[in-house]
Coordinates of C-alpha atoms and ligand atoms in Angstrom, one line a residue:
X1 CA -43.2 63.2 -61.7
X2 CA -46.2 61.8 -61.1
X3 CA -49.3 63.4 -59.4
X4 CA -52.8 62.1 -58.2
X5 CA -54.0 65.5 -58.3
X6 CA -57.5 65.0 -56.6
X7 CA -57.6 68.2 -54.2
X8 CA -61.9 68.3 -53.3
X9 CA -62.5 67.4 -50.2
X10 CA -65.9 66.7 -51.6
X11 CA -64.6 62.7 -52.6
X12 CA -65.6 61.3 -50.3
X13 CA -62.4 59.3 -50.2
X14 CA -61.0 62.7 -48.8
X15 CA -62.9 63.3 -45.6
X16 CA -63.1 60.6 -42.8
X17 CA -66.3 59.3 -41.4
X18 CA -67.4 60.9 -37.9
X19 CA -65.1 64.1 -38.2
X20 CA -66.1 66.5 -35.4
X21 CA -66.5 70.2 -36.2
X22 CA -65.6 71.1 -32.5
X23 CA -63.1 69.3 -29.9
X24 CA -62.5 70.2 -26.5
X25 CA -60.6 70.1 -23.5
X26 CA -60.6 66.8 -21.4
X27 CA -60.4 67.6 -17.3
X28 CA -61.0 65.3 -14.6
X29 CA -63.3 62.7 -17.0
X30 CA -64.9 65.7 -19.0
X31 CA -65.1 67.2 -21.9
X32 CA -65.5 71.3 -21.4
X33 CA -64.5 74.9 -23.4
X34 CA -62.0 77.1 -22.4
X35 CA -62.6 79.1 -19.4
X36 CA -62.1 82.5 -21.4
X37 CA -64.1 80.5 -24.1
X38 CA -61.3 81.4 -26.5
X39 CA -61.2 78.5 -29.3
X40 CA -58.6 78.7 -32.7
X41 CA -59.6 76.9 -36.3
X42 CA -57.4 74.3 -37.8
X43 CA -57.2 73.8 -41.2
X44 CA -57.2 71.2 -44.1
X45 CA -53.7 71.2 -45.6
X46 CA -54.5 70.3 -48.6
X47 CA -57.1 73.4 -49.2
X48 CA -55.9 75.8 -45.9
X49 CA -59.6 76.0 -45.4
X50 CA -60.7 76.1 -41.8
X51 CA -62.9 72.9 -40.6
X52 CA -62.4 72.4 -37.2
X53 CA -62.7 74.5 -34.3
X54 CA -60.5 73.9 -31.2
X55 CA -60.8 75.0 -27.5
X56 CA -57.8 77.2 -26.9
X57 CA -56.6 77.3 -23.6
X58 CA -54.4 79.4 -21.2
X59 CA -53.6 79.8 -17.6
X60 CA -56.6 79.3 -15.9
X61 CA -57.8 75.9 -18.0
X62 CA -54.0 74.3 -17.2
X63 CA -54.7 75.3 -13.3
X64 CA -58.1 73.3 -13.8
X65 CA -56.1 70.2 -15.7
X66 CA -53.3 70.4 -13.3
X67 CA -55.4 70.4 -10.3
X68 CA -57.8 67.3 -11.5
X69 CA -54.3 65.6 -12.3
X70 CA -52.9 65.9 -8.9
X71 CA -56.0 64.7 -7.0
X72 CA -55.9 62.2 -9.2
X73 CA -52.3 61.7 -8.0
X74 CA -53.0 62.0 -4.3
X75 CA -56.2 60.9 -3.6
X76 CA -56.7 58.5 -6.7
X77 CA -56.0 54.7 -7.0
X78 CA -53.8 55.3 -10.1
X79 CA -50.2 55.5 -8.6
X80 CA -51.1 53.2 -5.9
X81 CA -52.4 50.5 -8.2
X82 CA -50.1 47.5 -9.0
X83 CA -48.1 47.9 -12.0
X84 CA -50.2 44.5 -13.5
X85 CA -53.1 46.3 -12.9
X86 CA -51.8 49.2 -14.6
X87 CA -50.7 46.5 -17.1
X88 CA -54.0 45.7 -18.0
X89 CA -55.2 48.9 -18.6
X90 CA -53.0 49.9 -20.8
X91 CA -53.1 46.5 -22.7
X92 CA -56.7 47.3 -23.4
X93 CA -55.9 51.4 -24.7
X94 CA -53.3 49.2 -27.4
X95 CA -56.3 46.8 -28.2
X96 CA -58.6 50.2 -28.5
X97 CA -56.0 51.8 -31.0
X98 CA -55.7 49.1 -33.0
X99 CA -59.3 48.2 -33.4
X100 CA -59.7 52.1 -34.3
X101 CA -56.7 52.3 -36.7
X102 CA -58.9 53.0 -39.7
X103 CA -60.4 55.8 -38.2
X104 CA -57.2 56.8 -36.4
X105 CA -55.2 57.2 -40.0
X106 CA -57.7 59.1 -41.6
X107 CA -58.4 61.3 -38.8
X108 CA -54.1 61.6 -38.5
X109 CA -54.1 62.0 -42.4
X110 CA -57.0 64.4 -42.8
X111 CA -55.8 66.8 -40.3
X112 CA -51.7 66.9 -40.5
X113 CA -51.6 66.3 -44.6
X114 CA -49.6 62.8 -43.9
X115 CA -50.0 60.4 -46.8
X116 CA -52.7 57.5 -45.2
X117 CA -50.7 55.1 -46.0
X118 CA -48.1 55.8 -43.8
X119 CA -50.9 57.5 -41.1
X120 CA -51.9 53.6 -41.0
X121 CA -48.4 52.4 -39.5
X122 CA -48.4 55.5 -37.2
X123 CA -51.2 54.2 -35.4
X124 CA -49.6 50.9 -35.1
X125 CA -46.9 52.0 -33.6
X126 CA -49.0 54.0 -31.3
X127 CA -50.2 51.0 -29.8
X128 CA -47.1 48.9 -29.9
X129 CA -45.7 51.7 -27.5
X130 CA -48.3 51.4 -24.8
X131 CA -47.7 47.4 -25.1
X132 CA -43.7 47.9 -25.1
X133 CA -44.2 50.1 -21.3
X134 CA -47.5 48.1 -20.1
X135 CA -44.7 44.8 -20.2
X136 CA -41.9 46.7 -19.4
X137 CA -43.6 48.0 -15.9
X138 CA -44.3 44.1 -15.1
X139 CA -41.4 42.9 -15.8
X140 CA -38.7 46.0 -14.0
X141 CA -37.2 45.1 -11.3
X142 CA -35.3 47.2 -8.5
X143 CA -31.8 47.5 -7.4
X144 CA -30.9 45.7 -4.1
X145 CA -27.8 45.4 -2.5
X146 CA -26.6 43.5 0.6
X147 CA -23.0 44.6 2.9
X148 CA -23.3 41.1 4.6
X149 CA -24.0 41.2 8.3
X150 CA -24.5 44.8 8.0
X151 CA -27.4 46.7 5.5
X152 CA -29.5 46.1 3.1
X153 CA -30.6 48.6 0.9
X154 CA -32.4 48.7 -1.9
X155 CA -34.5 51.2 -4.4
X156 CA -38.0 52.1 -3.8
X157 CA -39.4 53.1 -7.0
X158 CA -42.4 55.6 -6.7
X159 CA -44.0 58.0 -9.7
X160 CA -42.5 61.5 -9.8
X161 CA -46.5 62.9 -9.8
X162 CA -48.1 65.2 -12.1
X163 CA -46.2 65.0 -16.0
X164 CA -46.6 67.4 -18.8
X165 CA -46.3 66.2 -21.9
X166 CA -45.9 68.9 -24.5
X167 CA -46.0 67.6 -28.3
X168 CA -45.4 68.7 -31.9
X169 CA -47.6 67.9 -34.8
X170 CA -45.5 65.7 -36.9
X171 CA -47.1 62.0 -36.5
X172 CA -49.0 63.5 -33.1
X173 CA -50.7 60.4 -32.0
X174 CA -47.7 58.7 -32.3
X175 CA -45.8 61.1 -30.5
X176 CA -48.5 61.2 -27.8
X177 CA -48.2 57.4 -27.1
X178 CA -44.5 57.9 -27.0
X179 CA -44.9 60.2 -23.5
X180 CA -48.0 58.8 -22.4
X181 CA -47.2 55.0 -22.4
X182 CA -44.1 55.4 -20.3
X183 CA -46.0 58.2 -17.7
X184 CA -49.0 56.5 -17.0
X185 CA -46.9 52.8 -17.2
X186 CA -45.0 54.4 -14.5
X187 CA -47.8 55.6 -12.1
X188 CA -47.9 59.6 -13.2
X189 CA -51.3 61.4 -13.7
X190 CA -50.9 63.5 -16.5
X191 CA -51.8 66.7 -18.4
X192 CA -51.1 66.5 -22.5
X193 CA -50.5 69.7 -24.8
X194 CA -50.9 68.9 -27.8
X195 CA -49.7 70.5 -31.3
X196 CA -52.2 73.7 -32.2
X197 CA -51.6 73.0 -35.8
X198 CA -53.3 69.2 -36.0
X199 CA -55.1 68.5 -32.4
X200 CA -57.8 66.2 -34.0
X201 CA -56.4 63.1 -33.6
X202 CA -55.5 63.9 -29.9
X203 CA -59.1 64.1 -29.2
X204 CA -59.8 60.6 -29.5
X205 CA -57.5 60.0 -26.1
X206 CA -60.3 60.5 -24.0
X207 CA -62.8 58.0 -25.1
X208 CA -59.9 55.5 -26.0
X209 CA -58.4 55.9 -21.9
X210 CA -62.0 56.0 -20.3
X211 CA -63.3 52.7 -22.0
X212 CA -59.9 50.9 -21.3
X213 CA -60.8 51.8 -17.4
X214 CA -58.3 54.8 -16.8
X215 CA -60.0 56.4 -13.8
X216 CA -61.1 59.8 -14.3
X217 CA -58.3 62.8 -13.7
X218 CA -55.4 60.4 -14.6
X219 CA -55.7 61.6 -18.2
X220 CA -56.1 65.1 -19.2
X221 CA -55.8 67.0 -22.5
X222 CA -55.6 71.0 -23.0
X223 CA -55.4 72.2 -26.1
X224 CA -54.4 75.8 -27.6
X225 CA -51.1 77.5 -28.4
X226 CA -47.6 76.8 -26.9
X227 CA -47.4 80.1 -25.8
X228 CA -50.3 80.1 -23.4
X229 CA -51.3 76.7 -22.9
X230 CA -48.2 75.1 -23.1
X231 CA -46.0 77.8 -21.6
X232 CA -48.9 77.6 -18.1
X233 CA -48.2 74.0 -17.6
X234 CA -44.3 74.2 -17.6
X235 CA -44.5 77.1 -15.3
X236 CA -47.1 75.3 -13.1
X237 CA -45.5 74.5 -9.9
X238 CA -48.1 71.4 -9.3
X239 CA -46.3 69.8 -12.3
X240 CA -43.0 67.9 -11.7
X241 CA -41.9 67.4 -14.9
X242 CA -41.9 68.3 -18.8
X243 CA -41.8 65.9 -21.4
X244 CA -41.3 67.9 -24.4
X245 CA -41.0 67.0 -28.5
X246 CA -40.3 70.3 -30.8
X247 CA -38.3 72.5 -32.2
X248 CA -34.8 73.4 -30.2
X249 CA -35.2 76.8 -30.1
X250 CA -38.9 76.2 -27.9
X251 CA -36.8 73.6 -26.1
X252 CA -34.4 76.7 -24.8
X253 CA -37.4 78.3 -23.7
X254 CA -38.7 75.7 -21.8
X255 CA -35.8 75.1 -20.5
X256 CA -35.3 78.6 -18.8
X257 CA -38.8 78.0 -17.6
X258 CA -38.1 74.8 -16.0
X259 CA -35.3 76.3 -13.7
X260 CA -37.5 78.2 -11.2
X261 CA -39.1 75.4 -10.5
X262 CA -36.4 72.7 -10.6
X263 CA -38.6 71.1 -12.8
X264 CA -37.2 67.4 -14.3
X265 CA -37.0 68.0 -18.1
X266 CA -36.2 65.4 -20.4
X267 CA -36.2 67.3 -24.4
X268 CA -36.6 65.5 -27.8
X269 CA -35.7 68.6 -30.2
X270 CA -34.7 69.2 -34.0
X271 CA -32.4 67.8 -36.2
X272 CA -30.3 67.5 -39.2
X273 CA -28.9 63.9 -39.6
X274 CA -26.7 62.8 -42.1
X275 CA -26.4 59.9 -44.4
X276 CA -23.0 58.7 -45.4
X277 CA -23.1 56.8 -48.5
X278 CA -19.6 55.4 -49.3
X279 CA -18.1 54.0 -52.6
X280 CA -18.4 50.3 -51.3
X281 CA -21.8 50.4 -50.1
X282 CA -24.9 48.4 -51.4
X283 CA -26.0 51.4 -54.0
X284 CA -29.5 50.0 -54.9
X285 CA -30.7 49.8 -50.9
X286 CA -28.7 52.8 -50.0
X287 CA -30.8 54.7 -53.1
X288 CA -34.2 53.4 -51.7
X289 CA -33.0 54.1 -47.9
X290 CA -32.1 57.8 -48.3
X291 CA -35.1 58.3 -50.8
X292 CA -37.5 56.9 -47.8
X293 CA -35.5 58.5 -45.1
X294 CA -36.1 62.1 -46.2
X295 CA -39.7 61.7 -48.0
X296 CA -41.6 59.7 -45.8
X297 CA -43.7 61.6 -43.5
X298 CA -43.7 64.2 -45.7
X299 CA -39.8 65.1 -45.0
X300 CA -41.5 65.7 -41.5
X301 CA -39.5 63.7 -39.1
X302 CA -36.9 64.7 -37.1
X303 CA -35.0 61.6 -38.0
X304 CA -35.1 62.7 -41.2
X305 CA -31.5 61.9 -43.9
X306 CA -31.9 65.4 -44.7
X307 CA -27.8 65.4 -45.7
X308 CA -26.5 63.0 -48.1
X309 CA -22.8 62.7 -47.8
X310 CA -21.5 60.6 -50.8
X311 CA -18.0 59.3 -51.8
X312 CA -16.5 61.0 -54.6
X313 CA -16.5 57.9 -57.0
X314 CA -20.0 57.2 -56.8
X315 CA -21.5 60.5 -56.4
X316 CA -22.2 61.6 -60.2
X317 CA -24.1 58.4 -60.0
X318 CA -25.9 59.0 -57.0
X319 CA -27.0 62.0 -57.8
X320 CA -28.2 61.1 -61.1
X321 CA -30.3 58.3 -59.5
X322 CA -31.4 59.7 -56.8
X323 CA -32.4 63.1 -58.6
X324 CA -34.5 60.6 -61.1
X325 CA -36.2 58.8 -58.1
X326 CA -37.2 61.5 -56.4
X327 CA -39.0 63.1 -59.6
X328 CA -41.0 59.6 -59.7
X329 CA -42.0 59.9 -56.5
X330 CA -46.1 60.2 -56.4
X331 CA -47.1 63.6 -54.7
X332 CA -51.4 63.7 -53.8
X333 CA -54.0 64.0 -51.7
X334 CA -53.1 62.5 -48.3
X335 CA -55.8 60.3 -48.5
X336 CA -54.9 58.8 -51.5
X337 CA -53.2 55.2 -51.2
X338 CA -50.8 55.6 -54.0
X339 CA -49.5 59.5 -52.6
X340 CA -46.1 58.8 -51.0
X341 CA -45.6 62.5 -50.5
X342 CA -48.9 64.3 -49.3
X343 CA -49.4 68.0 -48.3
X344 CA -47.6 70.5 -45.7
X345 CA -49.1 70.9 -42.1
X346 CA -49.4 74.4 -42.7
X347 CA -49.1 77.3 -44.9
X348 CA -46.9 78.9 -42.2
X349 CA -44.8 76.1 -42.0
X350 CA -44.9 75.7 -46.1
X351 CA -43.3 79.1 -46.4
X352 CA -40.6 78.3 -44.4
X353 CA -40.1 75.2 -46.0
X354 CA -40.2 77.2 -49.5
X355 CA -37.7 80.1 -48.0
X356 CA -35.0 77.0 -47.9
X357 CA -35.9 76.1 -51.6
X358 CA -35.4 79.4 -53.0
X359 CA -32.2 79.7 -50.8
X360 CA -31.2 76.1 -52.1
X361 CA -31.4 77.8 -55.7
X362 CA -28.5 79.7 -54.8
X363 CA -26.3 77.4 -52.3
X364 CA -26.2 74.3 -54.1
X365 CA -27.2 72.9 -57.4
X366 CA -31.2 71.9 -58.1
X367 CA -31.4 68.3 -59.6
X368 CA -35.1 67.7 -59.1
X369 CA -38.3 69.4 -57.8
X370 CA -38.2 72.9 -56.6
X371 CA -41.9 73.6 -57.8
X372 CA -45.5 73.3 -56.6
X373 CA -46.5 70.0 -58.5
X374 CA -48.8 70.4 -61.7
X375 CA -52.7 69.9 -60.9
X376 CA -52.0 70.6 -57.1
X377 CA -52.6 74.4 -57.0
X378 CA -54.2 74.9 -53.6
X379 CA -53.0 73.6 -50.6
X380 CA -49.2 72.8 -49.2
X381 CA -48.0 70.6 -52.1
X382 CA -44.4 70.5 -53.2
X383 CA -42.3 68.6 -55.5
X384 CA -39.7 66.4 -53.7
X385 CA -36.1 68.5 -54.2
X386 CA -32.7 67.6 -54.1
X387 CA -30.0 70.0 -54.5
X388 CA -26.1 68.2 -55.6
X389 CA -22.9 70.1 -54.5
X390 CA -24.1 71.9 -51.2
X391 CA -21.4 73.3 -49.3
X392 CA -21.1 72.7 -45.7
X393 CA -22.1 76.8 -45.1
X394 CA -25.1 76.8 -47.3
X395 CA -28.1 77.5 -45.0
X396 CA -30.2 74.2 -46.7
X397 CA -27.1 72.1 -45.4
X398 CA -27.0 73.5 -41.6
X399 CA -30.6 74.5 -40.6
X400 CA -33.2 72.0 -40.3
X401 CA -36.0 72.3 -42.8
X402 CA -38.5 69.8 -42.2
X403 CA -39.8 69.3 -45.3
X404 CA -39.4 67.0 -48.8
X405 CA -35.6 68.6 -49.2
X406 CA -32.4 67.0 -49.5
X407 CA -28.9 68.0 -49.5
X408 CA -26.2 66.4 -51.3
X409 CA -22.1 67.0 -50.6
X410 CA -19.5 64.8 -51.8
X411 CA -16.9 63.7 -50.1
X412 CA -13.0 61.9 -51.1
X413 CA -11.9 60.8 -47.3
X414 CA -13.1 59.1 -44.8
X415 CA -11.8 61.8 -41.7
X416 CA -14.1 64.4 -44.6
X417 CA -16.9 62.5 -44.1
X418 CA -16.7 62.7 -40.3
X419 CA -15.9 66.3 -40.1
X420 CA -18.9 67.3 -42.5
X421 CA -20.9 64.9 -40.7
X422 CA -20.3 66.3 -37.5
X423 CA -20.1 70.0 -38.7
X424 CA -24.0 71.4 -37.7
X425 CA -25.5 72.0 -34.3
X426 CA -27.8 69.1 -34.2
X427 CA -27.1 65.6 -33.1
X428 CA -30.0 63.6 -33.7
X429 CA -29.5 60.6 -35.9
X430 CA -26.9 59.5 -38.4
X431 CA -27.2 56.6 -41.3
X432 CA -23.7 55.0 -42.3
X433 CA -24.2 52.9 -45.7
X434 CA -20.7 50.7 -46.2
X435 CA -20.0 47.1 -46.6
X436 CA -16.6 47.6 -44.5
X437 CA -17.3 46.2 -40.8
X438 CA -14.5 48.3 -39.5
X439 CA -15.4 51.4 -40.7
X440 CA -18.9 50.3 -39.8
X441 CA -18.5 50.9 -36.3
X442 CA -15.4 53.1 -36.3
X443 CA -17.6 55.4 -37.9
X444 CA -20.4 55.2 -36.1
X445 CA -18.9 55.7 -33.1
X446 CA -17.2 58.9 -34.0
X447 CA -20.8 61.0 -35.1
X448 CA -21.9 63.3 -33.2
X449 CA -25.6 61.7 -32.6
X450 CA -27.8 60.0 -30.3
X451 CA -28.9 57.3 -33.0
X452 CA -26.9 55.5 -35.8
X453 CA -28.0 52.8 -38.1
X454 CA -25.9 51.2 -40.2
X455 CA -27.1 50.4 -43.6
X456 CA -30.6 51.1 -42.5
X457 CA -32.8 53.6 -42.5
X458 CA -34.6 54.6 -39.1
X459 CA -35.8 50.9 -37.8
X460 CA -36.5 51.6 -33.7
X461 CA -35.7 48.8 -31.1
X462 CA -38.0 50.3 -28.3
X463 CA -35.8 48.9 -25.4
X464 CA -32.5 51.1 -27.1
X465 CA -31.7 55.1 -26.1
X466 CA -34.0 57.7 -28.1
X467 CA -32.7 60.9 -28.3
X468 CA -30.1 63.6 -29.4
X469 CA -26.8 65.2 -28.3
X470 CA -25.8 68.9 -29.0
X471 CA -28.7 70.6 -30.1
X472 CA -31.2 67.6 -30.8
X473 CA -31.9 67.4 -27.0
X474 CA -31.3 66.2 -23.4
X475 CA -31.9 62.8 -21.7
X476 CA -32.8 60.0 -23.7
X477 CA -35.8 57.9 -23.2
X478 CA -36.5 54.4 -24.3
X479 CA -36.7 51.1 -22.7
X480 CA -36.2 51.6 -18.7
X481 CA -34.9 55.4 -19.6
X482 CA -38.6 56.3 -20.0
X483 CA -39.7 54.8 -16.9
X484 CA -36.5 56.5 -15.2
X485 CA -37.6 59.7 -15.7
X486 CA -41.1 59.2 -14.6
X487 CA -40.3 57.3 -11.5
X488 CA -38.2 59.0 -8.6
X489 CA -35.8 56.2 -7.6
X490 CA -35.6 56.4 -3.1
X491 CA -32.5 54.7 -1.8
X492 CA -33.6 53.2 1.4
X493 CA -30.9 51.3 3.4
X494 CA -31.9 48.9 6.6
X495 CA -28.9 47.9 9.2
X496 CA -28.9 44.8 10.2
X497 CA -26.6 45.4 12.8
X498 CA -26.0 47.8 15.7
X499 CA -24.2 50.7 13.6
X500 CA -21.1 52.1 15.1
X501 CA -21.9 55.9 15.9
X502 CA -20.1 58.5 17.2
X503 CA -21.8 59.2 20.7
X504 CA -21.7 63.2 20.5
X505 CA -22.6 64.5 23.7
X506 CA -22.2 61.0 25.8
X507 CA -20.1 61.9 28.7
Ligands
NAD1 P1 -42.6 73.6 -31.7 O1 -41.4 73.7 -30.8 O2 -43.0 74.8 -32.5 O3 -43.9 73.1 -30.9 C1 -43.9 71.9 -30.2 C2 -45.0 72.1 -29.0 O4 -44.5 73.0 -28.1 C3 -46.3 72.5 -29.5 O5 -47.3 71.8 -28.7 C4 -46.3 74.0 -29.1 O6 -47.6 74.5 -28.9 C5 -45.5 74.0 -27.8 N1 -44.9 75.2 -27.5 C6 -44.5 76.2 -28.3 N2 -43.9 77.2 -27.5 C7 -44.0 76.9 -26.2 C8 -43.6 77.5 -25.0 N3 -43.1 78.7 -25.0 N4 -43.9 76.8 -23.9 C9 -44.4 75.6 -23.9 N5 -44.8 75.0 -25.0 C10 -44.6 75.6 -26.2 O7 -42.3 72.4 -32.7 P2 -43.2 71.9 -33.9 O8 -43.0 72.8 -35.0 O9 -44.6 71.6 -33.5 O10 -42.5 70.5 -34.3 C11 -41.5 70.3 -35.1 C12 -40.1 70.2 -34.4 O11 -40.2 69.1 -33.5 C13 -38.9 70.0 -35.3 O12 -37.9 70.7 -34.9 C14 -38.6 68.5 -35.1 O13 -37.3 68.1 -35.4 C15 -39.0 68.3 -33.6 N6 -39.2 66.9 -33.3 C16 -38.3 66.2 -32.6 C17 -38.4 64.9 -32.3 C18 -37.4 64.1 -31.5 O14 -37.8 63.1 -31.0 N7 -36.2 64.6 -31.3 C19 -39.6 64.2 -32.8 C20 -40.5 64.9 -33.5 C21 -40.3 66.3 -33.8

């Protein structure tokens, strides 16, 4: 293993230019404290020493975000812009994220404990999004349909209103752009939640949306814990819909709190994908695939390969391999170039991540890592681990971790494959690494996921379905999804003929 163990925030390498020691709230085009002036301190992963202080809101600062969103709704040019107008604008917050991507990374880096060099493509993709729905709003079209002689109706496409967007810390800026491309592309004004545990990066929305031209109220941020914060705006009855990334359990919850107000809901939650590697499959890519697709991010993704389901004939090789890779792989300080595996958001979310390790010890067979890494005493570091011969029951094989762990299980048949494949609660994404095009899709088609890739790890096509099935979620956005679920879709029919009627009362 191999460590850049260079913990001081002091390099000044380690701490980005221009961080702020205070962020705010964003309402109606300003930035202002919580009402209760309540505020919470994030930390630095790599040290779990405070340096930021937050606003934390609750009730009272979400009425004040929800109310400057919905005059910006009714009463603002926003959703009564054209959609090339809107275009434009949102053209320009791509061009600002890019031209800030330095800045962006470290900031993303510094405050979540991502490695920078993969904070760097983060906030590319942050800005590809906003380009994918600033084109894809130009370019929709609506429905029509003619009953010759007789009607024709068509679809009248309008914004739904006022959007909450409620987000977890893993890659939040990313995240962020995910919901806000697609809501504001589509017309909405609305109010963002962000993650408690890393809000920094969120807090460069404001300035990025008001020099790009968004008017004032369109774009509001409130930050603090899900709880209060976060559980206000889904309760809010000024908001018409939840866009919400997290954990399934909060997803329930939201759920329940959706119903009163017959709230749309569309819910990205957790997962706990598998990657089948069969005998015939191209070993070498299929090694460097499932090493990438459970370490990158810090093992933080909810994409991750966190199950590695390998064919009996290859799997003493596998794991040998794999077990060897992952003890190569270079564990630092975030803001290292060389660290491919950085620190843990959180120690809270580090000592859940190390309950599953010590349970691993137990449940299946530890091949590499399982320790803090040497030189790295402070912070949330940990040593990539793998664990060989996990059975199906073991908690580290069912339960989503969300950290640098891995299962492995072998498997002898095909129909095994499927059935552990298939046998946990989520449904997120699958990998499938074979050279046989039959099986390719045959097996594909039978997980139980909203994503596969075939002898890939997790490359998105914007325009295809994101999300899960079972536990992983409900409603899938992507391409014209995204703008579905932000747009109300009227059916409005015209005769073009007298229309026979039934003359009730004509005598
Ligand atoms: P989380 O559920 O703890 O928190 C997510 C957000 O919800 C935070 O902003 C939090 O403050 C807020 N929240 C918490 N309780 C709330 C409540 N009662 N009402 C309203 N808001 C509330 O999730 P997390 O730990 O931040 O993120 C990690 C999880 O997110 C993992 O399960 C991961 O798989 C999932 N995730 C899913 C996707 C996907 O696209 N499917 C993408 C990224 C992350």
């Amino acid at each position: 293993m191999t460590t850049h163990a260079d913990p001081s925030t002091d390099l000044p390498h380690a701490r980005p230019a221009n961080l702020p020691d205070r962020i705010r709230h964003h309402i109606g085009g300003v930035d202002v404290d919580s009402v209760s002036g309540e505020t919470l301190e994030v930390i630095d992963p790599t040290t779990n020493r405070p340096y930021l202080t937050a606003a934390a809101g609750d009730k009272a600062d979400i009425d004040r975000a929800v109310a400057a969103a919905k005059d910006a709704f009714e009463n603002g040019p926003w959703p009564r812009m054209k959609a090339r107008e809107r275009h434009r604008i949102l053209h320009r917050i791509a061009d600002a994220v890019e031209s800030r991507e330095h800045e962006l990374a470290a900031m993303e880096s510094f405050d979540t404990g991502l490695p920078i060099a993969q904070a760097r493509g983060q906030a590319r993709r942050a800005a590809e999004n906003f380009r994918f729905f600033a084109d894809l709003v130009v370019a929709q079209r609506s429905d029509a349909y003619e009953v010759p002689g007789a009607q024709v109706n068509y679809v009248h496409r309008r914004p739904v209103g006022v959007a909450g967007l409620i987000t977890p810390w893993n890659t939040p800026f990313m995240l962020e752009s995910w919901k806000l491309g697609p809501a504001l592309a589509s017309g909405c004004t609305v109010v963002l939640k962000p993650a408690e545990f890393t809000p920094l990066s969120a807090s460069l929305w404001a300035g990025i949306m008001k020099d790009a031209g968004v008017p004032d109220g369109v774009f509001n941020l409130v930050g603090g814990y899900g709880e209060t914060a976060g559980d206000a705006l889904v309760k809010h009855p000024d908001v018409s819909l939840i866009s919400f990334t997290g954990e399934s359990s909060t997803g329930q919850t939201i759920f329940r709190n959706c119903a009163d107000g017959l709230k749309g809901m569309s819910m990205e939650l957790g997962g706990k994908s598998p990657a089948i590697v069969f005998a015939d499959a191209d070993l070498e890519a299929a090694l460097d695939s499932t090493l990438f697709g459970v370490f990158s991010l810090n093992g933080e993704r909810c994409t991750a390969g966190s199950r590695i389901l390998v064919e009996r004939p290859i799997y003493d090789e596998f794991v040998r391999r794999y077990a060897e890779r992952a003890d190569n792989v270079v564990v630092g300080h975030p803001s290292d170039p060389g660290t491919e595996v950085g620190a843990l958001v959180h120690p809270e979310h580090f000592a859940k991540v190390w309950s599953y390790v010590e349970a691993g010890k137990s449940e299946g067979r530890l091949v590499a890592g399982g320790t803090r890494p040497e030189g790295l005493e402070e912070g949330n570091y940990l040593r990539p681990t793998v664990f060989a011969d996990v059975p199906a029951t073991a908690s580290i094989f069912q339960e989503e971790i969300f950290g640098p762990v891995v299962a492995i299980t072998p498997f002898d048949t095909e129909e095994e494959a499927l059935r552990l494949a298939n046998d946990v609660r989520y449904g997120l994404a699958a990998y499938v690494w074979t050279t046989d095009l039959e099986r390719a899709h045959t097996f594909a088609q039978g997980v139980e996921s909203g994503m596969v890739w075939v002898n890939s790890h997790n490359v998105r096509d914007l325009r295809t379905p994101f999300g899960g099935v079972k536990a992983s979620g409900l409603g899938q956005e992507g391409g014209y999804r995204s703008l579905d679920f932000y747009t109300e879709q009227q059916a409005v029919h015209i005769s073009l003929a007298p229309v026979h009627t039934s003359r009730f009362g004509a005598r």
